[in-house]
């Protein structure tokens, strides 16, 4: 299968490990092995110390799927398959879609969410936000207009990368109703699940709400463990999971043994991982709001309620891509232009999950004063 380059990932590949500062990362700082083990119970430490590096259960070891299913209200270990999020997305599209199928996907979006489907030959319709340059709203009436009897799959991502949008429960239910009315499978990328800036805004995982929904969550964002490379699908559609499992035999086959234990520890002590990340994101977003207030000639930002990212308007004549290239080359700050999301050329993604965020804003401010 031929597939277009993943623009965002290629841009990261160019600068992520050479630029001095990263201001657009969607993940939070990675926790250390020492920290993960310091959270472990006696039994979990025992599991770690007696770890053997044989093959693991290709669905994910029982103890891990148990820890995952505990994160949901209506899911049991048989409703869970473990693999990297990218692999899960790739396989799922391949087992569900055929050439000519219609797919509706939110946009802008993490490219793999629609690119794999497009490569298979599916026809993609994009559900775009209503926006006022600086804040975003996905109107379910618009989704409704895009869906028809040929729609095979609806793809959503809440909290949303890059805009930071999260629907209300009422709007979420409307989305589920639209899918349920035509019995459409709903793929719900929930990589930023539970990253809400106020607990009242939290929404349920869609696999707990709709029997035709498949939820994707993983370690990279909410948990601050991107290097673990672990994610999972959770769904009542065990027929789809069986097909995904059979396809996985051609890719990773099974998961790495050490990651399974460490992921289990993080899941069993979730608050010790997610809560510090949320506090960091809120603090950095506050710093950013002050920064925007001092730089209204350059930036427009309408605030967010969720996620670790925001899509911010640049009020300049030149393209976002050119601005970002100058920024990284002149002061070492890597920032993602909206061209990498195929979303015009006047926005940038900001990521709030890193400890040095305030320092980076100072470097950016100095650069503007030069
Ligand atoms: C919406 C979304 N889905 C999936 C992924 C992939 O997650 P991972 O980096 O753990 O493979 C990302 C990563 O940025 C993402 O933003």
mmCIF file with all atom_site columns, N, CA and C and ligand atoms in Angstrom, residues 8-9 26-27 84-86 110 112-113 157 159 161 189 191-192 216 218-221 226 229-230 349, ligand 1:
data_model
loop_
_atom_site.group_PDB
_atom_site.id
_atom_site.type_symbol
_atom_site.label_atom_id
_atom_site.label_alt_id
_atom_site.label_comp_id
_atom_site.label_asym_id
_atom_site.label_entity_id
_atom_site.label_seq_id
_atom_site.pdbx_PDB_ins_code
_atom_site.Cartn_x
_atom_site.Cartn_y
_atom_site.Cartn_z
_atom_site.occupancy
_atom_site.B_iso_or_equiv
_atom_site.pdbx_formal_charge
_atom_site.auth_seq_id
_atom_site.auth_comp_id
_atom_site.auth_asym_id
_atom_site.auth_atom_id
_atom_site.pdbx_PDB_model_num
ATOM   1  N N  . UNK A 1 8   ? 3.150   15.932 9.909  1.00 0.00 ? 8   UNK A N  1
ATOM   2  C CA . UNK A 1 8   ? 3.506   16.339 11.268 1.00 0.00 ? 8   UNK A CA 1
ATOM   3  C C  . UNK A 1 8   ? 4.705   15.551 11.787 1.00 0.00 ? 8   UNK A C  1
ATOM   4  N N  . UNK A 1 9   ? 4.674   14.237 11.566 1.00 0.00 ? 9   UNK A N  1
ATOM   5  C CA . UNK A 1 9   ? 5.756   13.390 12.083 1.00 0.00 ? 9   UNK A CA 1
ATOM   6  C C  . UNK A 1 9   ? 7.067   13.678 11.341 1.00 0.00 ? 9   UNK A C  1
ATOM   7  N N  . UNK A 1 26  ? 2.668   17.410 21.880 1.00 0.00 ? 26  UNK A N  1
ATOM   8  C CA . UNK A 1 26  ? 1.338   17.079 22.413 1.00 0.00 ? 26  UNK A CA 1
ATOM   9  C C  . UNK A 1 26  ? 1.447   16.179 23.638 1.00 0.00 ? 26  UNK A C  1
ATOM   10 N N  . UNK A 1 27  ? 2.603   15.557 23.818 1.00 0.00 ? 27  UNK A N  1
ATOM   11 C CA . UNK A 1 27  ? 2.775   14.701 25.003 1.00 0.00 ? 27  UNK A CA 1
ATOM   12 C C  . UNK A 1 27  ? 3.277   15.554 26.176 1.00 0.00 ? 27  UNK A C  1
ATOM   13 N N  . UNK A 1 84  ? 0.558   -0.643 19.818 1.00 0.00 ? 84  UNK A N  1
ATOM   14 C CA . UNK A 1 84  ? 0.849   0.788  19.780 1.00 0.00 ? 84  UNK A CA 1
ATOM   15 C C  . UNK A 1 84  ? -0.338  1.494  19.107 1.00 0.00 ? 84  UNK A C  1
ATOM   16 N N  . UNK A 1 85  ? -0.594  2.752  19.501 1.00 0.00 ? 85  UNK A N  1
ATOM   17 C CA . UNK A 1 85  ? -1.760  3.450  18.937 1.00 0.00 ? 85  UNK A CA 1
ATOM   18 C C  . UNK A 1 85  ? -1.733  3.515  17.410 1.00 0.00 ? 85  UNK A C  1
ATOM   19 N N  . UNK A 1 86  ? -0.562  3.759  16.840 1.00 0.00 ? 86  UNK A N  1
ATOM   20 C CA . UNK A 1 86  ? -0.478  3.844  15.382 1.00 0.00 ? 86  UNK A CA 1
ATOM   21 C C  . UNK A 1 86  ? -0.817  2.518  14.727 1.00 0.00 ? 86  UNK A C  1
ATOM   22 N N  . UNK A 1 110 ? -4.986  14.463 13.474 1.00 0.00 ? 110 UNK A N  1
ATOM   23 C CA . UNK A 1 110 ? -3.761  13.667 13.465 1.00 0.00 ? 110 UNK A CA 1
ATOM   24 C C  . UNK A 1 110 ? -3.838  12.825 12.181 1.00 0.00 ? 110 UNK A C  1
ATOM   25 N N  . UNK A 1 112 ? -2.838  10.241 10.562 1.00 0.00 ? 112 UNK A N  1
ATOM   26 C CA . UNK A 1 112 ? -3.094  8.810  10.347 1.00 0.00 ? 112 UNK A CA 1
ATOM   27 C C  . UNK A 1 112 ? -4.577  8.475  10.466 1.00 0.00 ? 112 UNK A C  1
ATOM   28 N N  . UNK A 1 113 ? -5.328  9.327  11.169 1.00 0.00 ? 113 UNK A N  1
ATOM   29 C CA . UNK A 1 113 ? -6.748  9.028  11.363 1.00 0.00 ? 113 UNK A CA 1
ATOM   30 C C  . UNK A 1 113 ? -7.505  8.964  10.037 1.00 0.00 ? 113 UNK A C  1
ATOM   31 N N  . UNK A 1 157 ? -12.156 12.499 17.603 1.00 0.00 ? 157 UNK A N  1
ATOM   32 C CA . UNK A 1 157 ? -11.010 12.561 18.516 1.00 0.00 ? 157 UNK A CA 1
ATOM   33 C C  . UNK A 1 157 ? -11.303 13.644 19.562 1.00 0.00 ? 157 UNK A C  1
ATOM   34 N N  . UNK A 1 159 ? -10.622 14.522 23.875 1.00 0.00 ? 159 UNK A N  1
ATOM   35 C CA . UNK A 1 159 ? -10.262 15.890 23.565 1.00 0.00 ? 159 UNK A CA 1
ATOM   36 C C  . UNK A 1 159 ? -9.447  15.936 22.266 1.00 0.00 ? 159 UNK A C  1
ATOM   37 N N  . UNK A 1 161 ? -6.904  16.946 19.356 1.00 0.00 ? 161 UNK A N  1
ATOM   38 C CA . UNK A 1 161 ? -5.613  17.454 18.896 1.00 0.00 ? 161 UNK A CA 1
ATOM   39 C C  . UNK A 1 161 ? -5.798  17.876 17.445 1.00 0.00 ? 161 UNK A C  1
ATOM   40 N N  . UNK A 1 189 ? -10.874 8.203  18.855 1.00 0.00 ? 189 UNK A N  1
ATOM   41 C CA . UNK A 1 189 ? -9.486  8.345  19.301 1.00 0.00 ? 189 UNK A CA 1
ATOM   42 C C  . UNK A 1 189 ? -9.501  9.162  20.587 1.00 0.00 ? 189 UNK A C  1
ATOM   43 N N  . UNK A 1 191 ? -6.908  9.506  22.794 1.00 0.00 ? 191 UNK A N  1
ATOM   44 C CA . UNK A 1 191 ? -5.528  9.546  23.294 1.00 0.00 ? 191 UNK A CA 1
ATOM   45 C C  . UNK A 1 191 ? -5.345  10.590 24.397 1.00 0.00 ? 191 UNK A C  1
ATOM   46 N N  . UNK A 1 192 ? -6.217  11.613 24.425 1.00 0.00 ? 192 UNK A N  1
ATOM   47 C CA . UNK A 1 192 ? -6.089  12.675 25.443 1.00 0.00 ? 192 UNK A CA 1
ATOM   48 C C  . UNK A 1 192 ? -7.188  12.543 26.497 1.00 0.00 ? 192 UNK A C  1
ATOM   49 N N  . UNK A 1 216 ? -9.896  4.293  21.463 1.00 0.00 ? 216 UNK A N  1
ATOM   50 C CA . UNK A 1 216 ? -8.432  4.141  21.486 1.00 0.00 ? 216 UNK A CA 1
ATOM   51 C C  . UNK A 1 216 ? -7.884  5.045  22.584 1.00 0.00 ? 216 UNK A C  1
ATOM   52 N N  . UNK A 1 218 ? -4.121  5.396  25.293 1.00 0.00 ? 218 UNK A N  1
ATOM   53 C CA . UNK A 1 218 ? -2.770  4.874  25.440 1.00 0.00 ? 218 UNK A CA 1
ATOM   54 C C  . UNK A 1 218 ? -1.958  5.687  26.419 1.00 0.00 ? 218 UNK A C  1
ATOM   55 N N  . UNK A 1 219 ? -0.702  5.397  26.453 1.00 0.00 ? 219 UNK A N  1
ATOM   56 C CA . UNK A 1 219 ? 0.188   5.931  27.491 1.00 0.00 ? 219 UNK A CA 1
ATOM   57 C C  . UNK A 1 219 ? 0.787   7.303  27.177 1.00 0.00 ? 219 UNK A C  1
ATOM   58 N N  . UNK A 1 220 ? 0.784   7.706  25.881 1.00 0.00 ? 220 UNK A N  1
ATOM   59 C CA . UNK A 1 220 ? 1.624   8.840  25.488 1.00 0.00 ? 220 UNK A CA 1
ATOM   60 C C  . UNK A 1 220 ? 1.211   10.176 26.079 1.00 0.00 ? 220 UNK A C  1
ATOM   61 N N  . UNK A 1 221 ? -0.079  10.457 26.114 1.00 0.00 ? 221 UNK A N  1
ATOM   62 C CA . UNK A 1 221 ? -0.494  11.831 26.405 1.00 0.00 ? 221 UNK A CA 1
ATOM   63 C C  . UNK A 1 221 ? -0.937  11.981 27.858 1.00 0.00 ? 221 UNK A C  1
ATOM   64 N N  . UNK A 1 226 ? 5.100   8.531  26.718 1.00 0.00 ? 226 UNK A N  1
ATOM   65 C CA . UNK A 1 226 ? 5.082   8.358  25.262 1.00 0.00 ? 226 UNK A CA 1
ATOM   66 C C  . UNK A 1 226 ? 6.075   7.287  24.806 1.00 0.00 ? 226 UNK A C  1
ATOM   67 N N  . UNK A 1 229 ? 5.282   3.421  24.183 1.00 0.00 ? 229 UNK A N  1
ATOM   68 C CA . UNK A 1 229 ? 4.696   2.974  22.909 1.00 0.00 ? 229 UNK A CA 1
ATOM   69 C C  . UNK A 1 229 ? 3.531   2.010  23.120 1.00 0.00 ? 229 UNK A C  1
ATOM   70 N N  . UNK A 1 230 ? 2.747   2.240  24.145 1.00 0.00 ? 230 UNK A N  1
ATOM   71 C CA . UNK A 1 230 ? 1.614   1.360  24.416 1.00 0.00 ? 230 UNK A CA 1
ATOM   72 C C  . UNK A 1 230 ? 0.278   2.071  24.228 1.00 0.00 ? 230 UNK A C  1
ATOM   73 N N  . UNK A 1 349 ? 0.384   25.128 16.334 1.00 0.00 ? 349 UNK A N  1
ATOM   74 C CA . UNK A 1 349 ? -0.038  24.330 17.488 1.00 0.00 ? 349 UNK A CA 1
ATOM   75 C C  . UNK A 1 349 ? 0.876   24.643 18.656 1.00 0.00 ? 349 UNK A C  1
HETATM 76 C C1 . LIG B 2 .   ? -4.965  12.149 18.178 1.00 0.00 ? 1   LIG B C1 1
HETATM 77 C C2 . LIG B 2 .   ? -3.791  11.241 18.270 1.00 0.00 ? 1   LIG B C2 1
HETATM 78 N N1 . LIG B 2 .   ? -3.965  9.929  18.055 1.00 0.00 ? 1   LIG B N1 1
HETATM 79 C C3 . LIG B 2 .   ? -2.934  9.075  18.117 1.00 0.00 ? 1   LIG B C3 1
HETATM 80 C C4 . LIG B 2 .   ? -1.661  9.502  18.399 1.00 0.00 ? 1   LIG B C4 1
HETATM 81 C C5 . LIG B 2 .   ? -0.529  8.500  18.438 1.00 0.00 ? 1   LIG B C5 1
HETATM 82 O O1 . LIG B 2 .   ? -0.094  8.268  19.749 1.00 0.00 ? 1   LIG B O1 1
HETATM 83 P P1 . LIG B 2 .   ? 1.345   7.602  20.009 1.00 0.00 ? 1   LIG B P1 1
HETATM 84 O O2 . LIG B 2 .   ? 2.319   8.706  19.873 1.00 0.00 ? 1   LIG B O2 1
HETATM 85 O O3 . LIG B 2 .   ? 1.306   7.046  21.362 1.00 0.00 ? 1   LIG B O3 1
HETATM 86 O O4 . LIG B 2 .   ? 1.538   6.583  18.957 1.00 0.00 ? 1   LIG B O4 1
HETATM 87 C C6 . LIG B 2 .   ? -1.422  10.857 18.608 1.00 0.00 ? 1   LIG B C6 1
HETATM 88 C C7 . LIG B 2 .   ? -0.059  11.371 18.863 1.00 0.00 ? 1   LIG B C7 1
HETATM 89 O O5 . LIG B 2 .   ? 0.231   12.532 18.761 1.00 0.00 ? 1   LIG B O5 1
HETATM 90 C C8 . LIG B 2 .   ? -2.518  11.755 18.558 1.00 0.00 ? 1   LIG B C8 1
HETATM 91 O O6 . LIG B 2 .   ? -2.364  13.063 18.754 1.00 0.00 ? 1   LIG B O6 1
#
